Short mmCIF file of C-alpha atoms and ligand atoms in Angstrom, two decimals:
data_model
loop_
_atom_site.label_atom_id
_atom_site.label_comp_id
_atom_site.label_asym_id
_atom_site.label_seq_id
_atom_site.Cartn_x
_atom_site.Cartn_y
_atom_site.Cartn_z
CA MET A 1 124.28 86.47 97.43
CA GLU A 2 122.88 82.51 97.60
CA LYS A 3 119.92 81.84 95.47
CA PRO A 4 116.92 81.69 97.71
CA LYS A 5 114.57 78.71 97.83
CA PHE A 6 111.53 80.81 98.13
CA ARG A 7 111.09 84.16 96.39
CA THR A 8 107.95 86.39 96.25
CA PRO A 9 105.47 85.14 93.56
CA SER A 10 106.05 86.32 90.03
CA GLY A 11 104.43 89.98 90.03
CA MET A 12 104.29 90.43 93.54
CA HIS A 13 106.67 92.54 95.88
CA ASP A 14 107.94 93.15 99.25
CA ILE A 15 107.88 96.81 100.43
CA LEU A 16 111.31 97.08 102.03
CA PRO A 17 111.84 99.46 104.79
CA GLN A 18 113.97 101.91 102.49
CA GLU A 19 110.58 102.03 100.41
CA GLN A 20 108.17 102.89 103.28
CA VAL A 21 108.91 106.18 102.97
CA PHE A 22 107.34 106.26 99.80
CA TYR A 23 104.29 105.02 100.85
CA GLN A 24 103.89 107.01 103.83
CA LYS A 25 104.38 110.07 102.15
CA ILE A 26 101.81 109.18 99.40
CA TYR A 27 99.26 108.31 102.18
CA GLN A 28 99.79 111.44 104.21
CA ALA A 29 99.79 113.53 101.28
CA ALA A 30 96.40 112.00 100.29
CA GLU A 31 95.11 111.79 103.86
CA LYS A 32 95.45 115.52 104.25
CA ILE A 33 93.41 116.64 100.89
CA PHE A 34 90.65 113.76 101.36
CA ASN A 35 90.14 115.15 105.04
CA PHE A 36 89.91 118.71 103.95
CA TYR A 37 87.14 117.66 101.41
CA ASN A 38 85.31 115.66 104.23
CA PHE A 39 85.86 112.31 102.79
CA GLU A 40 85.69 109.63 105.23
CA LYS A 41 88.01 106.37 105.20
CA ILE A 42 86.71 102.93 104.62
CA ASP A 43 88.27 99.53 104.58
CA THR A 44 86.79 96.72 102.88
CA PRO A 45 87.84 92.99 103.17
CA ILE A 46 90.71 91.72 100.38
CA LEU A 47 88.17 88.98 99.56
CA GLU A 48 84.96 89.76 98.24
CA GLU A 49 82.03 87.28 96.42
CA ALA A 50 83.26 87.01 93.09
CA GLU A 51 80.00 88.25 91.67
CA ILE A 52 80.14 91.43 92.51
CA PHE A 53 83.12 92.16 90.18
CA SER A 54 81.80 89.58 87.38
CA LYS A 55 78.38 91.68 87.71
CA GLY A 56 79.76 95.03 88.39
CA ILE A 57 83.12 95.56 86.19
CA GLY A 58 81.65 93.11 83.36
CA GLU A 59 82.02 89.61 82.26
CA SER A 60 83.55 90.29 79.35
CA THR A 61 86.30 92.91 80.62
CA ASP A 62 90.19 91.87 81.05
CA ILE A 63 89.84 92.02 84.95
CA VAL A 64 87.02 89.54 85.09
CA GLU A 65 88.11 87.38 82.13
CA LYS A 66 91.42 86.74 82.64
CA GLU A 67 92.98 88.49 85.49
CA MET A 68 90.93 88.03 88.62
CA TYR A 69 92.06 85.71 91.41
CA THR A 70 89.34 83.67 92.54
CA LEU A 71 89.08 80.43 94.78
CA ARG A 72 86.26 78.38 96.09
CA THR A 73 86.15 77.98 99.96
CA LYS A 74 85.67 75.02 102.22
CA GLY A 75 82.11 76.57 102.58
CA ARG A 76 81.56 76.87 98.77
CA ASP A 77 81.59 80.11 98.39
CA PHE A 78 83.15 81.60 95.17
CA LEU A 79 85.37 84.61 96.29
CA ALA A 80 87.91 86.50 94.62
CA LEU A 81 90.79 88.91 95.79
CA ARG A 82 89.81 92.00 95.19
CA PRO A 83 90.82 93.45 91.50
CA GLU A 84 89.85 97.18 92.22
CA GLY A 85 87.97 99.10 94.84
CA THR A 86 84.56 100.63 93.44
CA ALA A 87 82.52 97.47 93.52
CA PRO A 88 83.35 96.73 97.11
CA VAL A 89 82.76 100.33 98.21
CA VAL A 90 79.31 100.20 96.29
CA ARG A 91 78.77 96.80 98.13
CA ALA A 92 79.63 98.40 101.35
CA TYR A 93 76.95 101.36 100.48
CA ILE A 94 74.33 99.40 100.14
CA GLN A 95 74.81 96.80 102.76
CA HIS A 96 75.12 99.12 105.67
CA GLY A 97 72.04 101.42 104.23
CA PHE A 98 74.48 104.57 103.70
CA ARG A 99 71.39 105.77 101.44
CA THR A 100 69.83 106.94 104.48
CA LEU A 101 72.49 109.27 105.35
CA SER A 102 73.03 112.41 104.31
CA GLN A 103 74.17 112.77 100.13
CA PRO A 104 76.55 112.70 98.74
CA VAL A 105 78.67 110.19 100.73
CA LYS A 106 82.30 110.36 100.24
CA LEU A 107 84.50 107.58 101.15
CA TRP A 108 88.24 107.10 100.40
CA TYR A 109 90.47 103.71 100.68
CA PHE A 110 93.86 102.56 100.37
CA GLY A 111 94.75 99.05 100.26
CA PRO A 112 96.35 96.24 97.90
CA TYR A 113 94.55 95.11 94.83
CA PHE A 114 95.31 91.71 92.70
CA ARG A 115 94.95 91.43 89.19
CA TYR A 116 96.74 88.28 87.29
CA GLU A 117 98.47 90.31 84.73
CA ARG A 118 101.65 90.00 82.57
CA PRO A 119 104.25 91.39 85.33
CA GLN A 120 106.32 94.47 83.39
CA ALA A 121 107.03 98.25 84.34
CA GLY A 122 103.98 99.53 86.27
CA ARG A 123 102.02 96.39 86.06
CA SER A 124 102.15 94.11 89.23
CA ARG A 125 99.84 91.22 90.35
CA GLN A 126 99.47 92.81 93.67
CA PHE A 127 99.66 96.40 93.54
CA TRP A 128 98.06 99.25 95.88
CA GLN A 129 95.60 101.80 95.01
CA PHE A 130 94.07 104.76 96.83
CA GLY A 131 90.80 106.46 95.66
CA ILE A 132 87.70 108.09 96.29
CA GLU A 133 84.32 107.57 95.57
CA VAL A 134 81.09 109.75 95.75
CA LEU A 135 77.77 108.14 95.86
CA GLY A 136 74.38 109.57 95.74
CA GLU A 137 74.68 113.00 93.53
CA LYS A 138 74.40 113.27 89.54
CA SER A 139 75.41 116.73 89.34
CA PRO A 140 78.48 117.30 87.09
CA VAL A 141 79.90 119.80 89.69
CA ILE A 142 80.90 116.54 91.50
CA ASP A 143 82.93 114.86 88.44
CA ALA A 144 84.79 118.18 88.46
CA GLN A 145 85.52 118.38 92.20
CA VAL A 146 86.22 114.81 91.79
CA ILE A 147 89.00 115.50 89.43
CA LEU A 148 90.17 118.30 91.15
CA ILE A 149 91.07 116.62 94.06
CA LEU A 150 92.91 114.08 91.88
CA PHE A 151 95.20 117.01 90.57
CA ASP A 152 95.54 118.39 94.51
CA VAL A 153 96.84 115.04 95.60
CA LEU A 154 99.26 114.83 92.51
CA GLU A 155 100.34 118.26 92.74
CA GLU A 156 100.66 117.92 96.67
CA LEU A 157 103.14 115.29 95.63
CA GLY A 158 105.34 117.20 93.46
CA PHE A 159 103.88 116.40 90.04
CA GLU A 160 103.66 119.04 87.07
CA ASN A 161 102.68 118.80 83.67
CA LEU A 162 99.88 116.32 84.25
CA ILE A 163 97.55 115.52 81.60
CA LEU A 164 93.99 114.56 82.21
CA LYS A 165 92.58 112.54 79.36
CA ILE A 166 88.51 112.91 79.40
CA ASN A 167 85.69 111.56 77.55
CA SER A 168 82.04 110.90 77.82
CA ILE A 169 80.78 107.04 77.27
CA GLY A 170 77.07 108.04 77.31
CA ASP A 171 74.59 106.11 79.11
CA GLU A 172 72.03 103.39 78.63
CA ASN A 173 70.15 105.52 76.18
CA CYS A 174 72.42 106.62 73.66
CA ARG A 175 75.38 104.25 74.02
CA PRO A 176 73.56 101.41 72.01
CA TYR A 177 73.42 103.73 69.04
CA TYR A 178 77.07 104.47 69.28
CA LYS A 179 77.71 100.47 69.52
CA LYS A 180 75.34 99.96 66.40
CA ALA A 181 77.61 102.49 64.39
CA LEU A 182 80.75 101.12 65.87
CA LEU A 183 79.70 97.58 64.69
CA SER A 184 79.09 98.93 61.37
CA PHE A 185 82.67 100.49 61.21
CA LEU A 186 84.31 97.60 62.59
CA ARG A 187 82.85 94.52 61.06
CA PRO A 188 83.78 94.95 57.58
CA GLN A 189 87.44 95.03 58.90
CA ARG A 190 86.92 92.40 61.26
CA THR A 191 90.05 89.94 60.01
CA SER A 192 92.36 92.59 60.58
CA LEU A 193 91.78 93.15 64.30
CA CYS A 194 93.71 90.79 66.94
CA SER A 195 91.93 87.69 67.74
CA ASP A 196 90.89 88.95 71.15
CA CYS A 197 89.24 91.97 69.68
CA GLN A 198 87.17 89.57 66.92
CA ASN A 199 85.64 87.65 70.11
CA ARG A 200 85.03 91.26 71.57
CA LEU A 201 83.10 92.41 68.18
CA LYS A 202 80.58 89.53 69.40
CA VAL A 203 80.32 90.23 73.12
CA ASN A 204 81.67 93.91 73.89
CA PRO A 205 82.54 95.96 71.05
CA LEU A 206 83.34 98.89 72.91
CA ARG A 207 86.24 97.15 74.60
CA ILE A 208 87.97 97.28 71.29
CA LEU A 209 88.65 100.89 71.90
CA ASP A 210 90.90 99.92 74.36
CA CYS A 211 92.91 97.39 72.95
CA LYS A 212 96.53 98.06 73.19
CA GLN A 213 97.81 96.04 70.16
CA GLU A 214 99.06 98.18 67.34
CA LYS A 215 96.86 97.08 64.21
CA CYS A 216 93.98 97.49 66.21
CA ARG A 217 94.84 101.16 67.49
CA GLU A 218 95.37 101.59 63.51
CA ILE A 219 91.68 100.88 62.77
CA ILE A 220 90.40 102.53 65.86
CA SER A 221 91.77 105.67 64.95
CA GLY A 222 89.17 106.10 62.30
CA ALA A 223 86.35 104.88 64.26
CA PRO A 224 83.16 107.03 64.66
CA GLN A 225 83.57 108.98 68.26
CA ILE A 226 80.81 108.41 70.84
CA ILE A 227 80.95 112.62 71.68
CA ASN A 228 78.75 112.49 68.46
CA TYR A 229 76.26 110.07 69.62
CA LEU A 230 75.58 111.10 73.23
CA CYS A 231 71.81 112.09 74.02
CA GLU A 232 70.94 115.38 75.26
CA GLU A 233 71.28 114.61 78.80
CA CYS A 234 74.52 113.16 78.44
CA HIS A 235 75.71 115.72 76.02
CA ARG A 236 74.49 118.67 78.47
CA HIS A 237 76.26 116.92 81.53
CA PHE A 238 79.99 116.60 79.72
CA LYS A 239 79.92 120.09 78.59
CA GLU A 240 79.30 121.34 81.90
CA VAL A 241 81.85 118.97 83.27
CA LEU A 242 84.29 120.42 81.07
CA GLU A 243 83.13 124.18 81.77
CA PHE A 244 83.86 123.41 85.47
CA LEU A 245 87.23 122.21 84.32
CA ASP A 246 87.79 125.42 82.58
CA GLU A 247 86.79 127.40 85.01
CA LEU A 248 89.21 125.91 87.47
CA LYS A 249 91.83 126.24 84.71
CA LEU A 250 92.51 122.34 84.95
CA PRO A 251 94.27 121.12 81.83
CA TYR A 252 92.56 118.54 79.96
CA ILE A 253 92.60 116.57 76.61
CA LEU A 254 89.54 115.30 75.06
CA ASP A 255 90.36 111.44 74.12
CA PRO A 256 87.35 110.41 72.09
CA TYR A 257 88.13 106.65 72.18
CA LEU A 258 88.73 106.76 76.05
CA VAL A 259 86.39 103.90 77.17
CA ARG A 260 88.18 102.67 80.45
CA GLY A 261 88.85 98.54 81.09
CA LEU A 262 85.66 98.52 83.26
CA ASP A 263 82.01 98.22 82.12
CA TYR A 264 80.32 99.96 85.00
CA TYR A 265 81.05 103.66 83.74
CA THR A 266 78.23 105.68 82.29
CA LYS A 267 79.03 109.47 81.16
CA THR A 268 82.31 110.93 82.11
CA VAL A 269 85.47 108.79 81.87
CA PHE A 270 89.05 109.93 82.70
CA GLU A 271 92.83 108.89 83.11
CA ILE A 272 95.75 111.15 84.64
CA GLY A 273 99.35 110.74 83.61
CA ILE A 274 102.54 112.40 82.54
CA GLU A 275 103.75 111.99 79.30
CA PRO A 276 107.20 110.48 79.17
CA LYS A 277 109.92 111.98 77.76
CA GLU A 278 112.39 110.64 75.22
CA GLY A 279 114.03 107.81 76.99
CA GLU A 280 111.87 107.59 79.85
CA SER A 281 110.01 104.14 80.25
CA GLN A 282 105.95 104.38 79.84
CA VAL A 283 104.36 103.64 83.32
CA GLY A 284 100.71 103.84 81.98
CA SER A 285 98.41 106.11 83.93
CA LEU A 286 98.76 107.46 87.22
CA ALA A 287 94.82 107.22 87.84
CA GLY A 288 91.69 106.56 86.38
CA GLY A 289 88.13 107.04 87.15
CA GLY A 290 84.81 108.03 86.15
CA ARG A 291 80.95 108.44 86.60
CA TYR A 292 78.92 105.09 87.05
CA ASP A 293 75.75 105.71 87.79
CA LYS A 294 74.02 102.49 87.20
CA LEU A 295 76.41 100.06 89.30
CA VAL A 296 74.54 100.85 93.01
CA LYS A 297 71.21 99.45 90.96
CA LEU A 298 73.16 96.68 89.35
CA LEU A 299 74.49 95.55 92.65
CA GLY A 300 71.03 95.28 94.01
CA GLY A 301 70.50 98.76 95.63
CA VAL A 302 68.53 101.60 94.79
CA ASP A 303 69.13 103.76 91.72
CA THR A 304 72.13 105.76 92.86
CA PRO A 305 74.46 108.09 90.81
CA ALA A 306 78.16 107.84 91.52
CA CYS A 307 81.73 108.73 90.78
CA GLY A 308 85.46 108.51 91.55
CA TRP A 309 88.81 107.57 90.96
CA ALA A 310 91.68 105.34 92.15
CA ALA A 311 95.49 106.18 91.87
CA GLY A 312 98.10 103.35 91.79
CA MET A 313 100.81 103.70 94.16
CA GLU A 314 103.55 101.77 92.35
CA ARG A 315 103.30 104.23 89.06
CA ILE A 316 103.48 106.96 91.48
CA ILE A 317 106.59 105.88 93.22
CA GLU A 318 108.22 104.87 89.83
CA LEU A 319 107.81 108.45 88.51
CA MET A 320 108.56 109.83 91.78
CA LYS A 321 112.11 108.00 91.44
CA LEU A 322 112.52 108.65 87.74
CA LYS A 323 111.50 112.57 88.54
CA LYS A 324 114.08 112.40 91.45
CA LYS A 325 111.30 113.84 93.57
CA LYS A 326 112.72 114.94 97.14
CA ILE A 327 111.15 112.70 99.61
CA PHE A 328 111.77 113.77 103.07
CA SER A 329 112.47 110.50 105.28
CA PRO A 330 110.73 110.30 108.37
CA ALA A 331 112.24 112.62 111.31
CA CYS A 332 115.65 110.92 111.65
CA PRO A 333 116.60 110.72 115.39
CA GLN A 334 119.27 113.27 116.01
CA VAL A 335 119.94 111.98 119.38
CA PHE A 336 121.49 108.52 120.19
CA LEU A 337 121.71 107.06 124.01
CA ALA A 338 124.93 105.06 124.67
CA GLN A 339 125.34 103.02 127.74
CA ILE A 340 128.10 101.20 129.41
CA GLY A 341 127.15 98.63 132.24
CA SER A 342 124.44 96.69 133.78
CA LEU A 343 123.17 99.67 135.96
CA ALA A 344 123.33 102.07 133.03
CA LYS A 345 121.47 99.67 130.74
CA ARG A 346 118.78 99.33 133.10
CA LYS A 347 118.49 103.24 133.70
CA SER A 348 118.48 103.87 129.87
CA LEU A 349 115.04 102.08 129.39
CA LYS A 350 113.73 104.78 131.77
CA ILE A 351 115.28 107.61 129.76
CA LEU A 352 114.08 106.41 126.41
CA GLU A 353 110.52 106.36 127.91
CA GLU A 354 110.93 109.97 129.05
CA PHE A 355 112.09 110.96 125.42
CA ARG A 356 109.03 109.20 124.00
CA LYS A 357 106.73 110.87 126.43
CA GLU A 358 107.94 114.21 124.69
CA LYS A 359 108.31 113.10 121.45
CA ILE A 360 111.70 113.35 120.45
CA LYS A 361 113.11 110.62 118.55
CA ILE A 362 116.11 108.69 120.04
CA ALA A 363 118.08 105.81 118.61
CA GLU A 364 120.02 103.26 120.98
CA SER A 365 121.85 99.94 120.66
CA LEU A 366 120.96 98.57 123.79
CA ALA A 367 121.77 94.84 123.08
CA LYS A 368 125.49 96.12 122.61
CA ASP A 369 127.78 96.38 125.32
CA SER A 370 130.95 97.95 123.82
CA LEU A 371 130.83 102.01 123.56
CA ASN A 372 132.90 102.03 120.56
CA ALA A 373 130.37 99.88 118.67
CA GLN A 374 127.69 101.96 119.54
CA LEU A 375 129.42 105.18 118.90
CA ASN A 376 130.04 103.68 115.24
CA ARG A 377 126.09 102.97 114.78
CA ALA A 378 125.40 106.52 116.30
CA ASP A 379 128.11 107.62 113.37
CA ARG A 380 126.37 105.61 110.65
CA LEU A 381 122.99 107.13 111.68
CA GLY A 382 124.25 110.71 111.20
CA ILE A 383 123.52 111.56 114.84
CA LYS A 384 123.91 114.87 116.24
CA TYR A 385 124.28 114.14 120.10
CA VAL A 386 125.40 111.17 121.77
CA LEU A 387 124.13 110.68 125.30
CA ILE A 388 126.56 108.44 127.24
CA LEU A 389 125.81 106.87 130.50
CA GLY A 390 128.20 104.97 132.17
CA GLN A 391 128.68 103.00 135.25
CA ARG A 392 129.84 106.10 137.10
CA GLU A 393 126.95 108.73 135.40
CA ALA A 394 124.46 105.79 136.16
CA ILE A 395 125.23 105.96 140.25
CA GLU A 396 125.66 109.73 140.27
CA ASP A 397 122.27 110.68 138.37
CA LYS A 398 124.14 112.25 135.34
CA ILE A 399 124.88 112.00 131.87
CA ILE A 400 127.15 112.99 129.02
CA ILE A 401 126.12 114.97 126.18
CA ARG A 402 128.48 114.43 123.21
CA ASP A 403 128.49 116.68 120.28
CA MET A 404 129.34 114.15 117.31
CA GLU A 405 130.33 117.26 115.14
CA SER A 406 132.83 119.11 117.26
CA GLY A 407 133.75 116.12 119.59
CA GLN A 408 132.96 118.50 122.66
CA GLN A 409 131.40 116.66 125.77
CA VAL A 410 129.59 117.85 128.74
CA THR A 411 128.33 116.24 132.01
CA ILE A 412 124.92 117.01 133.08
CA LYS A 413 122.58 115.99 136.00
CA GLN A 414 120.05 113.45 134.72
CA ASN A 415 116.95 115.82 135.46
CA LYS A 416 118.48 118.50 133.54
CA LEU A 417 118.76 116.17 130.43
CA LEU A 418 115.54 116.81 128.38
CA LYS A 419 115.59 120.54 128.88
CA GLU A 420 119.47 120.87 127.42
CA ILE A 421 118.42 118.48 124.46
CA LYS A 422 115.50 120.75 123.50
CA LYS A 423 117.43 123.82 123.60
CA ARG A 424 120.07 122.19 121.70
CA LEU A 425 117.42 120.84 118.93
CA ARG A 426 115.54 124.25 119.27
CA ILE A 427 112.31 122.48 120.26
CA LYS A 428 110.15 124.88 121.82
CA LYS A 429 108.39 124.44 125.17
P1 HAM I 501 91.81 101.24 87.02
O1 HAM I 501 92.12 102.00 85.83
O2 HAM I 501 91.79 99.58 86.66
O3 HAM I 501 90.61 101.66 87.75
O4 HAM I 501 93.03 101.26 88.29
C1 HAM I 501 93.25 102.91 88.69
C2 HAM I 501 94.58 102.92 89.12
O5 HAM I 501 95.34 101.82 89.43
C3 HAM I 501 95.56 102.70 87.17
O6 HAM I 501 95.50 104.03 86.86
C4 HAM I 501 96.86 102.24 88.03
O7 HAM I 501 97.62 103.58 88.35
C5 HAM I 501 96.90 101.52 89.10
N1 HAM I 501 97.01 99.94 88.34
C6 HAM I 501 95.81 99.35 88.03
N2 HAM I 501 96.23 97.85 87.68
C7 HAM I 501 97.44 97.83 88.15
C8 HAM I 501 98.75 96.96 88.10
N3 HAM I 501 98.39 95.65 87.74
N4 HAM I 501 99.71 97.30 88.43
C9 HAM I 501 99.91 98.55 89.16
N5 HAM I 501 99.11 99.28 89.03
C10 HAM I 501 97.77 99.08 88.79
C11 HAM I 501 89.87 101.18 88.80
O8 HAM I 501 90.35 100.22 89.52
C12 HAM I 501 88.76 101.85 89.34
N6 HAM I 501 88.21 101.28 90.62
C13 HAM I 501 88.87 103.30 89.82
C14 HAM I 501 87.84 104.08 89.91
C15 HAM I 501 87.01 104.34 90.88
N7 HAM I 501 86.52 104.61 88.90
C16 HAM I 501 85.37 104.97 89.83
N8 HAM I 501 85.98 105.00 90.81
#
C-alpha cells in the first residue's frame, strides 16, 4: 500500500464500515434501557464556551489544564471542543429553564468528545461517550438507580464480572477537613511526589489521589481516607447508597482513594471496569460518574442536585473484541437482484422499491452488466436467493428465483415474487 500523504490527526480514528456494527449495537442497547427508565435524549453542540469547562470541571484538573482543545473565533469568543458531556447538559438545563419541568429531569446523550491526551490503548483524542444525567433530585436512591442502569447497559452488551469501585468525596462542609488532614500527611513527603503532584499540593491536593505515577501511588496508599472525615449528612447519604446496592445485589468495592479526574463531584463517585486477566491489556475504566450537587449553581443556575455517568465507546468495543463478544451484524440481505439488458435494468429499480416497502433487505449490482459478475458478488455476500431478470423475463413480466445452495431455479410471475420470497424466508404476513 502506498504511504498516504494525509492521515487522521494523531489519536483520532476513522470508524470504518466494519466497525459501525459495534457502535450500532451499543447505541441500540443503551437506547433501549434509557427508554425503559424514561430518559430523554439531548444533543448539545460539539463546541461550547470554554468557561463552562474551566469553571465546571476545575481549572487545576488535567482535562482543563492540559487536555482541552480551545480556539478563539473570529468574533473573539473563546470556545472549547467539549471534553465531556456533563457541563454542557447542565448548561442546557439552565439555559432552557428545565427547572420548571417536573423533577428530576432525566437526560441521555451520545456523541464524540475531545481530550488532548497521550494516545495509547483505551485513550484517544477523539472518543465517543454515551451517558445519563438525572437533575433535580438529591435522594440516594437516584445514585443507586443511576448505577443500576449502568450495570443494565453493560450486562445487556454481554459483560460479566463487572467491578464497581465506589467512594464518597463528601461536600463543601466536610471536604475542607479532609483536605487539611491530607495536606498534613503529604507535606512531609513532598519531595518524593512527582513534579505534577508537588504543584497539586498547592492548588488541588485531592487530585494527588488520582495520580497514576508509581511513586505517588505508593505514598497515597498510606494516606488518610476521606470516608473517616464525612459529615453526618454525607455519611448517611453514602450508607444509604450502599444499602440500595446491597438490596439490588450489585457487586462493589469501596475504594477510599477514588476521587475521579473532575472537580465537580460531591458525595458519591464511582467507576466501573473489568479486571484484566493475565496477558490482557488494561483499557482503563469503561465508565465513570457520580453526584455533582453544586455544578448547576456553579454554572449560574439555581442550586440543583444531580447525578450521572458516562461510558467510553472505544474501551467497551476494545473489550468486546478482546472477549470475542458475539456481535450480530445488521441483518444481511438474503436476496440479490441480478439483471441483464436495459429493460431489465429499468424494471429493477421498481422491484427494489417494492422490497423496500415490505422491509425486506435486498442487494444488487445495478451498474454491472455481466450476469457472472453479479452472481459472483451475490456469492461473496452469502446470498440465499438470487432473482434474475433477463430481457425475456422483463418483457413477459416474469422473474427467475435461483436458490444459491441447491442451484435450483424457478420462473414465476413478477406479481407473485414478494409472496414467494416471503414464504421462502419465512416472513409472516
Ligand atoms: P470520565 O471518567 O472523564 O467522566 O469519562 C467517562 C468515560 O469516558 C471513561 O470511563 C472512559 O471510558 C471514556 N474516556 C474518557 N477519556 C477517554 C479517552 N481519552 N479515550 C477514550 N475513552 C475515554 C466524564 O466524562 C463525566 N462527564 C462522567 C459523568 C457524567 N459524571 C457525571 N455525569
